[in-house]
Amino acid sequence: MIRTVAFDSGGTRCTARLYRPAEDGSRPGVVMGHGFTGTQDQLAAYARAFADRGLAVLTFDYRHFGDSGGEPRQVVDVAEQLEDWRAAVKAARSLPEIDPQAVSLWGSSFSGGHVLRLAAEDPRIRAVVAQVPEFGMGSGSIREEIRAKRQRKGVPLRTIARAGVRLMGAAVRDEMRARRGRPPYYLPVFAPPGGAGAVIDPDHHRFLARAAGTGPTWRNEFAARLFLHPPKYLEGTAERVAAPLLVCVAEHDTETNARAAADIARTAPRGEVLSYPVGHFDIYEDPWQQRMIEDQAGFLHRHLWTSTEVDEH
């Protein structure tokens, strides 16, 4: 059963969807947010699967994306997205269908880093799932991250250098437009080798088709200023996550640093790591998506229900 709900974040209306089991009553809840430019329609398969397993699930669109408000559109702002997450968790705890003492977080890719940070600051969070997470670039620059990402793909250094210059040029151009109150300068999310975009890959057509097919409100563009304001991992964050933490990494991930993510997860007091022999975007397609859903549902089931409730399901 699905119904649309809404909440306020920073004075902007954010749209959310509540997926709940057929049974009435308050249930353990999962708040789910998508990565980077994703929209909540692309989370439907996960949300339905978790609801079928007895969980109440709240998905939402960040400001500037999907069905939520916010102008200009397609602007990825880390600080705003963290505010949206806090507002979504508050909204989830206010819903009669969700047990406010049994709320968990689920994030993928870009939002995988968000949920780690949120769990470190909110001791009431009961469990956390971070799927192929982007935990941030530490003290490194965006140029270093671009170089590392392209090297993982086997892209020649000369091509890497050109791509870095083009992306930084686009970022500066967009930042200047923002300061003058002008519309954003957009880059594509998925672009072919030799192009400028967030994801440069020979399989960009397949990734683009999947994203568009699962996300009617999704758009293949984002404001380039993000490259000047990237997420950063704050040392010691994982150590402050008291809740059970599951990090699912893709061994052949060329978009995020799977090894670094696994290392960070293992520093959490109750951190677990599951590794899959696939690439970053393979996890959004079966059979790997279904396998991850089963693993994640098992993890959430263990940590969200009391022993008595487990016996009932």
mmCIF file of C-alpha atoms in Angstrom:
data_model
loop_
_atom_site.group_PDB
_atom_site.id
_atom_site.type_symbol
_atom_site.label_atom_id
_atom_site.label_comp_id
_atom_site.label_asym_id
_atom_site.label_seq_id
_atom_site.Cartn_x
_atom_site.Cartn_y
_atom_site.Cartn_z
ATOM 1 C CA MET A 1 0.000 0.000 0.000
ATOM 2 C CA ILE A 2 1.398 3.374 -1.027
ATOM 3 C CA ARG A 3 0.358 6.901 -0.155
ATOM 4 C CA THR A 4 1.926 10.273 -0.846
ATOM 5 C CA VAL A 5 2.980 12.454 2.073
ATOM 6 C CA ALA A 6 4.892 15.723 2.304
ATOM 7 C CA PHE A 7 7.148 17.557 4.741
ATOM 8 C CA ASP A 8 8.865 20.916 4.972
ATOM 9 C CA SER A 9 12.621 21.308 4.678
ATOM 10 C CA GLY A 10 14.185 24.747 4.771
ATOM 11 C CA GLY A 11 10.862 26.318 3.847
ATOM 12 C CA THR A 12 10.456 24.074 0.779
ATOM 13 C CA ARG A 13 7.887 21.324 0.312
ATOM 14 C CA CYS A 14 9.439 17.889 -0.147
ATOM 15 C CA THR A 15 7.356 15.068 -1.552
ATOM 16 C CA ALA A 16 7.588 11.575 -0.082
ATOM 17 C CA ARG A 17 5.883 8.197 -0.457
ATOM 18 C CA LEU A 18 4.998 5.813 2.323
ATOM 19 C CA TYR A 19 5.084 2.111 1.458
ATOM 20 C CA ARG A 20 3.531 -0.027 4.160
ATOM 21 C CA PRO A 21 2.597 -3.660 4.689
ATOM 22 C CA ALA A 22 -0.995 -4.814 4.414
ATOM 23 C CA GLU A 23 -1.153 -5.257 8.189
ATOM 24 C CA ASP A 24 -2.350 -2.290 10.240
ATOM 25 C CA GLY A 25 -0.427 -0.791 13.111
ATOM 26 C CA SER A 26 2.936 0.794 13.776
ATOM 27 C CA ARG A 27 5.884 -0.941 12.147
ATOM 28 C CA PRO A 28 9.672 -0.575 12.134
ATOM 29 C CA GLY A 29 10.539 1.998 9.495
ATOM 30 C CA VAL A 30 13.161 2.648 6.827
ATOM 31 C CA VAL A 31 13.825 6.131 5.455
ATOM 32 C CA MET A 32 15.323 5.867 1.967
ATOM 33 C CA GLY A 33 17.092 8.505 -0.102
ATOM 34 C CA HIS A 34 18.632 8.171 -3.546
ATOM 35 C CA GLY A 35 22.107 9.073 -4.643
ATOM 36 C CA PHE A 36 23.350 12.084 -6.589
ATOM 37 C CA THR A 37 20.608 13.164 -9.057
ATOM 38 C CA GLY A 38 18.331 10.187 -8.407
ATOM 39 C CA THR A 39 14.630 10.433 -7.618
ATOM 40 C CA GLN A 40 12.420 8.406 -5.352
ATOM 41 C CA ASP A 41 10.639 6.652 -8.222
ATOM 42 C CA GLN A 42 13.922 4.806 -8.801
ATOM 43 C CA LEU A 43 13.687 3.370 -5.265
ATOM 44 C CA ALA A 44 10.311 1.704 -5.794
ATOM 45 C CA ALA A 45 11.684 -1.838 -6.201
ATOM 46 C CA TYR A 46 13.563 -1.616 -2.907
ATOM 47 C CA ALA A 47 10.695 0.050 -1.057
ATOM 48 C CA ARG A 48 8.119 -2.489 -2.201
ATOM 49 C CA ALA A 49 10.401 -5.384 -1.325
ATOM 50 C CA PHE A 50 11.025 -4.077 2.192
ATOM 51 C CA ALA A 51 7.304 -3.368 2.688
ATOM 52 C CA ASP A 52 6.518 -6.930 1.584
ATOM 53 C CA ARG A 53 8.801 -8.053 4.411
ATOM 54 C CA GLY A 54 6.869 -6.144 7.048
ATOM 55 C CA LEU A 55 8.645 -2.770 7.103
ATOM 56 C CA ALA A 56 7.120 0.677 6.662
ATOM 57 C CA VAL A 57 9.235 2.578 4.129
ATOM 58 C CA LEU A 58 9.417 6.313 3.498
ATOM 59 C CA THR A 59 11.132 7.456 0.292
ATOM 60 C CA PHE A 60 11.544 11.117 -0.622
ATOM 61 C CA ASP A 61 12.824 13.513 -3.268
ATOM 62 C CA TYR A 62 15.477 16.049 -2.327
ATOM 63 C CA ARG A 63 14.776 19.708 -2.875
ATOM 64 C CA HIS A 64 15.377 20.681 -6.529
ATOM 65 C CA PHE A 65 14.628 17.123 -7.737
ATOM 66 C CA GLY A 66 11.709 14.956 -8.756
ATOM 67 C CA ASP A 67 8.343 15.989 -7.332
ATOM 68 C CA SER A 68 9.773 18.175 -4.568
ATOM 69 C CA GLY A 69 9.929 21.954 -4.751
ATOM 70 C CA GLY A 70 13.005 24.117 -4.913
ATOM 71 C CA GLU A 71 14.483 26.381 -7.571
ATOM 72 C CA PRO A 72 16.614 26.235 -9.565
ATOM 73 C CA ARG A 73 16.235 22.611 -10.533
ATOM 74 C CA GLN A 74 18.877 19.852 -10.524
ATOM 75 C CA VAL A 75 21.134 21.504 -7.943
ATOM 76 C CA VAL A 76 23.017 19.026 -5.737
ATOM 77 C CA ASP A 77 23.727 20.798 -2.452
ATOM 78 C CA VAL A 78 25.244 18.574 0.255
ATOM 79 C CA ALA A 79 24.176 20.791 3.179
ATOM 80 C CA GLU A 80 20.615 21.051 1.876
ATOM 81 C CA GLN A 81 20.392 17.319 1.269
ATOM 82 C CA LEU A 82 21.460 16.637 4.855
ATOM 83 C CA GLU A 83 18.722 19.035 6.017
ATOM 84 C CA ASP A 84 16.241 17.160 3.825
ATOM 85 C CA TRP A 85 17.304 13.883 5.431
ATOM 86 C CA ARG A 86 16.800 15.262 8.939
ATOM 87 C CA ALA A 87 13.365 16.561 7.965
ATOM 88 C CA ALA A 88 12.466 13.200 6.399
ATOM 89 C CA VAL A 89 13.467 11.311 9.548
ATOM 90 C CA LYS A 90 11.413 13.717 11.664
ATOM 91 C CA ALA A 91 8.440 13.207 9.340
ATOM 92 C CA ALA A 92 8.825 9.423 9.501
ATOM 93 C CA ARG A 93 8.784 9.453 13.294
ATOM 94 C CA SER A 94 5.550 11.453 13.228
ATOM 95 C CA LEU A 95 3.661 8.950 11.057
ATOM 96 C CA PRO A 96 1.317 6.538 12.868
ATOM 97 C CA GLU A 97 2.428 3.713 10.572
ATOM 98 C CA ILE A 98 6.054 3.934 11.758
ATOM 99 C CA ASP A 99 7.419 3.080 15.192
ATOM 100 C CA PRO A 100 9.423 6.216 16.121
ATOM 101 C CA GLN A 101 11.791 4.093 18.215
ATOM 102 C CA ALA A 102 12.624 1.770 15.316
ATOM 103 C CA VAL A 103 13.651 4.039 12.434
ATOM 104 C CA SER A 104 16.526 3.027 10.175
ATOM 105 C CA LEU A 105 18.334 4.749 7.289
ATOM 106 C CA TRP A 106 19.062 3.446 3.785
ATOM 107 C CA GLY A 107 21.234 5.347 1.330
ATOM 108 C CA SER A 108 22.833 4.487 -1.992
ATOM 109 C CA SER A 109 25.920 6.001 -3.635
ATOM 110 C CA PHE A 110 25.905 9.749 -2.834
ATOM 111 C CA SER A 111 23.328 9.279 -0.060
ATOM 112 C CA GLY A 112 25.355 6.387 1.356
ATOM 113 C CA GLY A 113 27.667 9.021 2.783
ATOM 114 C CA HIS A 114 24.721 11.061 4.062
ATOM 115 C CA VAL A 115 23.271 8.220 6.152
ATOM 116 C CA LEU A 116 26.617 7.559 7.821
ATOM 117 C CA ARG A 117 26.867 11.173 8.911
ATOM 118 C CA LEU A 118 23.245 11.292 10.074
ATOM 119 C CA ALA A 119 23.569 8.118 12.120
ATOM 120 C CA ALA A 120 26.673 9.536 13.818
ATOM 121 C CA GLU A 121 24.686 12.560 15.019
ATOM 122 C CA ASP A 122 21.384 10.813 15.873
ATOM 123 C CA PRO A 123 21.686 8.064 18.529
ATOM 124 C CA ARG A 124 18.031 7.115 18.061
ATOM 125 C CA ILE A 125 18.710 5.579 14.639
ATOM 126 C CA ARG A 126 18.307 1.810 14.984
ATOM 127 C CA ALA A 127 20.150 0.558 11.866
ATOM 128 C CA VAL A 128 21.903 1.872 8.753
ATOM 129 C CA VAL A 129 22.375 0.478 5.243
ATOM 130 C CA ALA A 130 24.849 2.184 2.885
ATOM 131 C CA GLN A 131 24.885 0.720 -0.634
ATOM 132 C CA VAL A 132 27.926 1.368 -2.886
ATOM 133 C CA PRO A 133 28.465 4.519 -0.818
ATOM 134 C CA GLU A 134 30.304 7.685 -1.715
ATOM 135 C CA PHE A 135 31.712 8.545 1.685
ATOM 136 C CA GLY A 136 33.464 11.656 0.389
ATOM 137 C CA MET A 137 36.923 12.640 -0.714
ATOM 138 C CA GLY A 138 38.534 13.473 2.611
ATOM 139 C CA SER A 139 41.052 16.249 2.178
ATOM 140 C CA GLY A 140 41.600 15.479 -1.501
ATOM 141 C CA SER A 141 40.601 17.890 -4.255
ATOM 142 C CA ILE A 142 38.009 17.316 -6.945
ATOM 143 C CA ARG A 143 40.848 17.053 -9.464
ATOM 144 C CA GLU A 144 42.327 14.157 -7.470
ATOM 145 C CA GLU A 145 38.947 12.437 -7.274
ATOM 146 C CA ILE A 146 38.376 12.791 -11.015
ATOM 147 C CA ARG A 147 41.853 11.398 -11.665
ATOM 148 C CA ALA A 148 41.269 8.425 -9.344
ATOM 149 C CA LYS A 149 37.863 7.686 -10.859
ATOM 150 C CA ARG A 150 39.126 7.763 -14.441
ATOM 151 C CA GLN A 151 42.159 5.624 -13.533
ATOM 152 C CA ARG A 152 39.844 2.992 -12.078
ATOM 153 C CA LYS A 153 38.191 2.909 -15.499
ATOM 154 C CA GLY A 154 41.541 2.579 -17.267
ATOM 155 C CA VAL A 155 41.248 5.974 -18.952
ATOM 156 C CA PRO A 156 44.572 7.405 -20.264
ATOM 157 C CA LEU A 157 46.138 10.132 -18.119
ATOM 158 C CA ARG A 158 45.993 12.669 -20.957
ATOM 159 C CA THR A 159 42.253 12.127 -21.285
ATOM 160 C CA ILE A 160 41.903 12.399 -17.495
ATOM 161 C CA ALA A 161 43.662 15.755 -17.490
ATOM 162 C CA ARG A 162 41.435 17.141 -20.245
ATOM 163 C CA ALA A 163 38.289 15.920 -18.493
ATOM 164 C CA GLY A 164 39.374 17.488 -15.222
ATOM 165 C CA VAL A 165 39.976 20.865 -16.864
ATOM 166 C CA ARG A 166 36.599 20.793 -18.619
ATOM 167 C CA LEU A 167 34.680 19.835 -15.470
ATOM 168 C CA MET A 168 36.374 22.451 -13.333
ATOM 169 C CA GLY A 169 35.751 25.063 -16.020
ATOM 170 C CA ALA A 170 32.066 24.111 -16.077
ATOM 171 C CA ALA A 171 31.909 24.267 -12.275
ATOM 172 C CA VAL A 172 33.377 27.760 -12.156
ATOM 173 C CA ARG A 173 31.053 28.925 -14.913
ATOM 174 C CA ASP A 174 28.013 27.576 -13.059
ATOM 175 C CA GLU A 175 29.158 29.079 -9.751
ATOM 176 C CA MET A 176 29.503 32.510 -11.335
ATOM 177 C CA ARG A 177 26.046 32.202 -12.892
ATOM 178 C CA ALA A 178 24.602 31.309 -9.482
ATOM 179 C CA ARG A 179 26.189 34.348 -7.844
ATOM 180 C CA ARG A 180 24.642 36.565 -10.500
ATOM 181 C CA GLY A 181 21.207 35.007 -10.079
ATOM 182 C CA ARG A 182 21.273 33.395 -13.498
ATOM 183 C CA PRO A 183 20.034 29.879 -14.419
ATOM 184 C CA PRO A 184 22.466 27.008 -13.811
ATOM 185 C CA TYR A 185 25.022 25.749 -16.279
ATOM 186 C CA TYR A 186 24.192 22.068 -16.576
ATOM 187 C CA LEU A 187 26.293 19.027 -17.371
ATOM 188 C CA PRO A 188 24.927 15.588 -18.241
ATOM 189 C CA VAL A 189 24.977 12.889 -15.591
ATOM 190 C CA PHE A 190 25.888 10.175 -18.115
ATOM 191 C CA ALA A 191 28.180 11.002 -21.026
ATOM 192 C CA PRO A 192 30.303 9.019 -23.517
ATOM 193 C CA PRO A 193 34.093 8.727 -23.294
ATOM 194 C CA GLY A 194 35.603 12.006 -24.401
ATOM 195 C CA GLY A 195 32.596 13.956 -23.172
ATOM 196 C CA ALA A 196 32.060 16.009 -20.034
ATOM 197 C CA GLY A 197 29.753 14.674 -17.355
ATOM 198 C CA ALA A 198 29.569 13.068 -13.942
ATOM 199 C CA VAL A 199 29.747 9.501 -15.282
ATOM 200 C CA ILE A 200 31.949 8.956 -18.334
ATOM 201 C CA ASP A 201 31.613 5.368 -19.462
ATOM 202 C CA PRO A 202 31.379 3.274 -22.661
ATOM 203 C CA ASP A 203 28.130 1.818 -21.240
ATOM 204 C CA HIS A 204 26.581 5.232 -20.658
ATOM 205 C CA HIS A 205 23.671 4.450 -23.017
ATOM 206 C CA ARG A 206 22.684 1.426 -20.893
ATOM 207 C CA PHE A 207 22.981 3.390 -17.641
ATOM 208 C CA LEU A 208 20.978 6.249 -19.136
ATOM 209 C CA ALA A 209 18.214 3.934 -20.361
ATOM 210 C CA ARG A 210 17.902 2.254 -16.966
ATOM 211 C CA ALA A 211 17.804 5.563 -15.067
ATOM 212 C CA ALA A 212 15.180 7.031 -17.390
ATOM 213 C CA GLY A 213 13.136 3.818 -17.425
ATOM 214 C CA THR A 214 12.893 3.568 -13.641
ATOM 215 C CA GLY A 215 12.635 7.299 -12.959
ATOM 216 C CA PRO A 216 9.921 9.204 -14.880
ATOM 217 C CA THR A 217 10.860 12.422 -13.061
ATOM 218 C CA TRP A 218 14.625 11.921 -13.406
ATOM 219 C CA ARG A 219 16.653 14.198 -15.698
ATOM 220 C CA ASN A 220 20.084 13.576 -17.205
ATOM 221 C CA GLU A 221 21.579 16.849 -16.004
ATOM 222 C CA PHE A 222 22.921 18.566 -12.908
ATOM 223 C CA ALA A 223 24.320 21.976 -11.971
ATOM 224 C CA ALA A 224 28.091 21.804 -12.407
ATOM 225 C CA ARG A 225 28.815 23.858 -9.244
ATOM 226 C CA LEU A 226 28.798 20.595 -7.283
ATOM 227 C CA PHE A 227 32.440 20.051 -8.261
ATOM 228 C CA LEU A 228 33.395 23.101 -6.223
ATOM 229 C CA HIS A 229 31.464 21.899 -3.169
ATOM 230 C CA PRO A 230 32.007 18.128 -3.012
ATOM 231 C CA PRO A 231 31.135 15.970 -0.001
ATOM 232 C CA LYS A 232 33.938 15.293 2.438
ATOM 233 C CA TYR A 233 34.338 12.444 4.869
ATOM 234 C CA LEU A 234 35.052 13.706 8.374
ATOM 235 C CA GLU A 235 37.535 11.517 10.199
ATOM 236 C CA GLY A 236 35.990 9.664 13.111
ATOM 237 C CA THR A 237 32.434 9.734 11.762
ATOM 238 C CA ALA A 238 32.052 5.959 11.447
ATOM 239 C CA GLU A 239 33.443 5.463 14.949
ATOM 240 C CA ARG A 240 30.517 7.530 16.282
ATOM 241 C CA VAL A 241 27.822 5.390 14.622
ATOM 242 C CA ALA A 242 26.335 3.380 17.495
ATOM 243 C CA ALA A 243 23.698 1.653 15.348
ATOM 244 C CA PRO A 244 24.394 -1.543 13.404
ATOM 245 C CA LEU A 245 25.837 -0.519 10.028
ATOM 246 C CA LEU A 246 25.776 -2.570 6.825
ATOM 247 C CA VAL A 247 27.915 -1.351 3.921
ATOM 248 C CA CYS A 248 27.429 -3.109 0.568
ATOM 249 C CA VAL A 249 30.300 -2.537 -1.847
ATOM 250 C CA ALA A 250 30.800 -3.426 -5.515
ATOM 251 C CA GLU A 251 34.241 -4.922 -6.085
ATOM 252 C CA HIS A 252 34.541 -3.457 -9.593
ATOM 253 C CA ASP A 253 33.142 -0.041 -8.698
ATOM 254 C CA THR A 254 34.688 2.724 -10.807
ATOM 255 C CA GLU A 255 32.472 5.517 -9.458
ATOM 256 C CA THR A 256 33.274 5.201 -5.754
ATOM 257 C CA ASN A 257 36.225 3.807 -3.828
ATOM 258 C CA ALA A 258 34.951 0.429 -2.629
ATOM 259 C CA ARG A 259 38.101 -0.427 -0.668
ATOM 260 C CA ALA A 260 38.041 2.868 1.234
ATOM 261 C CA ALA A 261 34.327 2.447 1.970
ATOM 262 C CA ALA A 262 34.908 -1.037 3.375
ATOM 263 C CA ASP A 263 37.795 0.205 5.519
ATOM 264 C CA ILE A 264 35.659 3.026 6.921
ATOM 265 C CA ALA A 265 32.779 0.643 7.641
ATOM 266 C CA ARG A 266 35.027 -1.650 9.641
ATOM 267 C CA THR A 267 35.919 1.200 11.995
ATOM 268 C CA ALA A 268 32.277 1.464 13.104
ATOM 269 C CA PRO A 269 31.586 -0.331 16.407
ATOM 270 C CA ARG A 270 28.930 -2.513 14.778
ATOM 271 C CA GLY A 271 29.957 -2.275 11.150
ATOM 272 C CA GLU A 272 29.497 -5.090 8.613
ATOM 273 C CA VAL A 273 30.670 -5.278 5.004
ATOM 274 C CA LEU A 274 29.205 -7.320 2.173
ATOM 275 C CA SER A 275 31.072 -7.379 -1.148
ATOM 276 C CA TYR A 276 29.680 -8.217 -4.589
ATOM 277 C CA PRO A 277 31.711 -9.008 -7.762
ATOM 278 C CA VAL A 278 30.055 -6.313 -9.913
ATOM 279 C CA GLY A 279 30.323 -2.683 -10.977
ATOM 280 C CA HIS A 280 28.654 0.374 -9.471
ATOM 281 C CA PHE A 281 25.536 0.418 -11.649
ATOM 282 C CA ASP A 282 25.085 -3.359 -11.850
ATOM 283 C CA ILE A 283 23.600 -3.320 -8.364
ATOM 284 C CA TYR A 284 20.514 -1.514 -9.685
ATOM 285 C CA GLU A 285 19.692 -4.419 -12.011
ATOM 286 C CA ASP A 286 18.752 -8.029 -11.377
ATOM 287 C CA PRO A 287 20.026 -10.492 -10.376
ATOM 288 C CA TRP A 288 22.314 -8.382 -8.177
ATOM 289 C CA GLN A 289 19.641 -5.933 -7.078
ATOM 290 C CA GLN A 290 17.487 -8.786 -5.801
ATOM 291 C CA ARG A 291 20.426 -10.387 -4.037
ATOM 292 C CA MET A 292 21.260 -7.111 -2.276
ATOM 293 C CA ILE A 293 17.624 -6.609 -1.299
ATOM 294 C CA GLU A 294 17.566 -10.031 0.342
ATOM 295 C CA ASP A 295 20.810 -9.359 2.211
ATOM 296 C CA GLN A 296 19.699 -5.906 3.321
ATOM 297 C CA ALA A 297 16.239 -7.088 4.353
ATOM 298 C CA GLY A 298 17.808 -9.817 6.479
ATOM 299 C CA PHE A 299 20.066 -7.263 8.159
ATOM 300 C CA LEU A 300 17.170 -4.887 8.876
ATOM 301 C CA HIS A 301 14.989 -7.721 10.132
ATOM 302 C CA ARG A 302 17.659 -8.756 12.646
ATOM 303 C CA HIS A 303 18.091 -5.279 14.046
ATOM 304 C CA LEU A 304 14.677 -3.603 13.841
ATOM 305 C CA TRP A 305 12.451 -6.150 15.517
ATOM 306 C CA THR A 306 12.631 -7.398 19.079
ATOM 307 C CA SER A 307 13.017 -11.134 19.567
ATOM 308 C CA THR A 308 9.273 -11.491 20.199
ATOM 309 C CA GLU A 309 8.390 -9.592 17.034
ATOM 310 C CA VAL A 310 10.890 -11.643 15.011
ATOM 311 C CA ASP A 311 9.112 -14.804 16.053
ATOM 312 C CA GLU A 312 5.867 -13.364 14.678
ATOM 313 C CA HIS A 313 7.288 -12.732 11.175
#
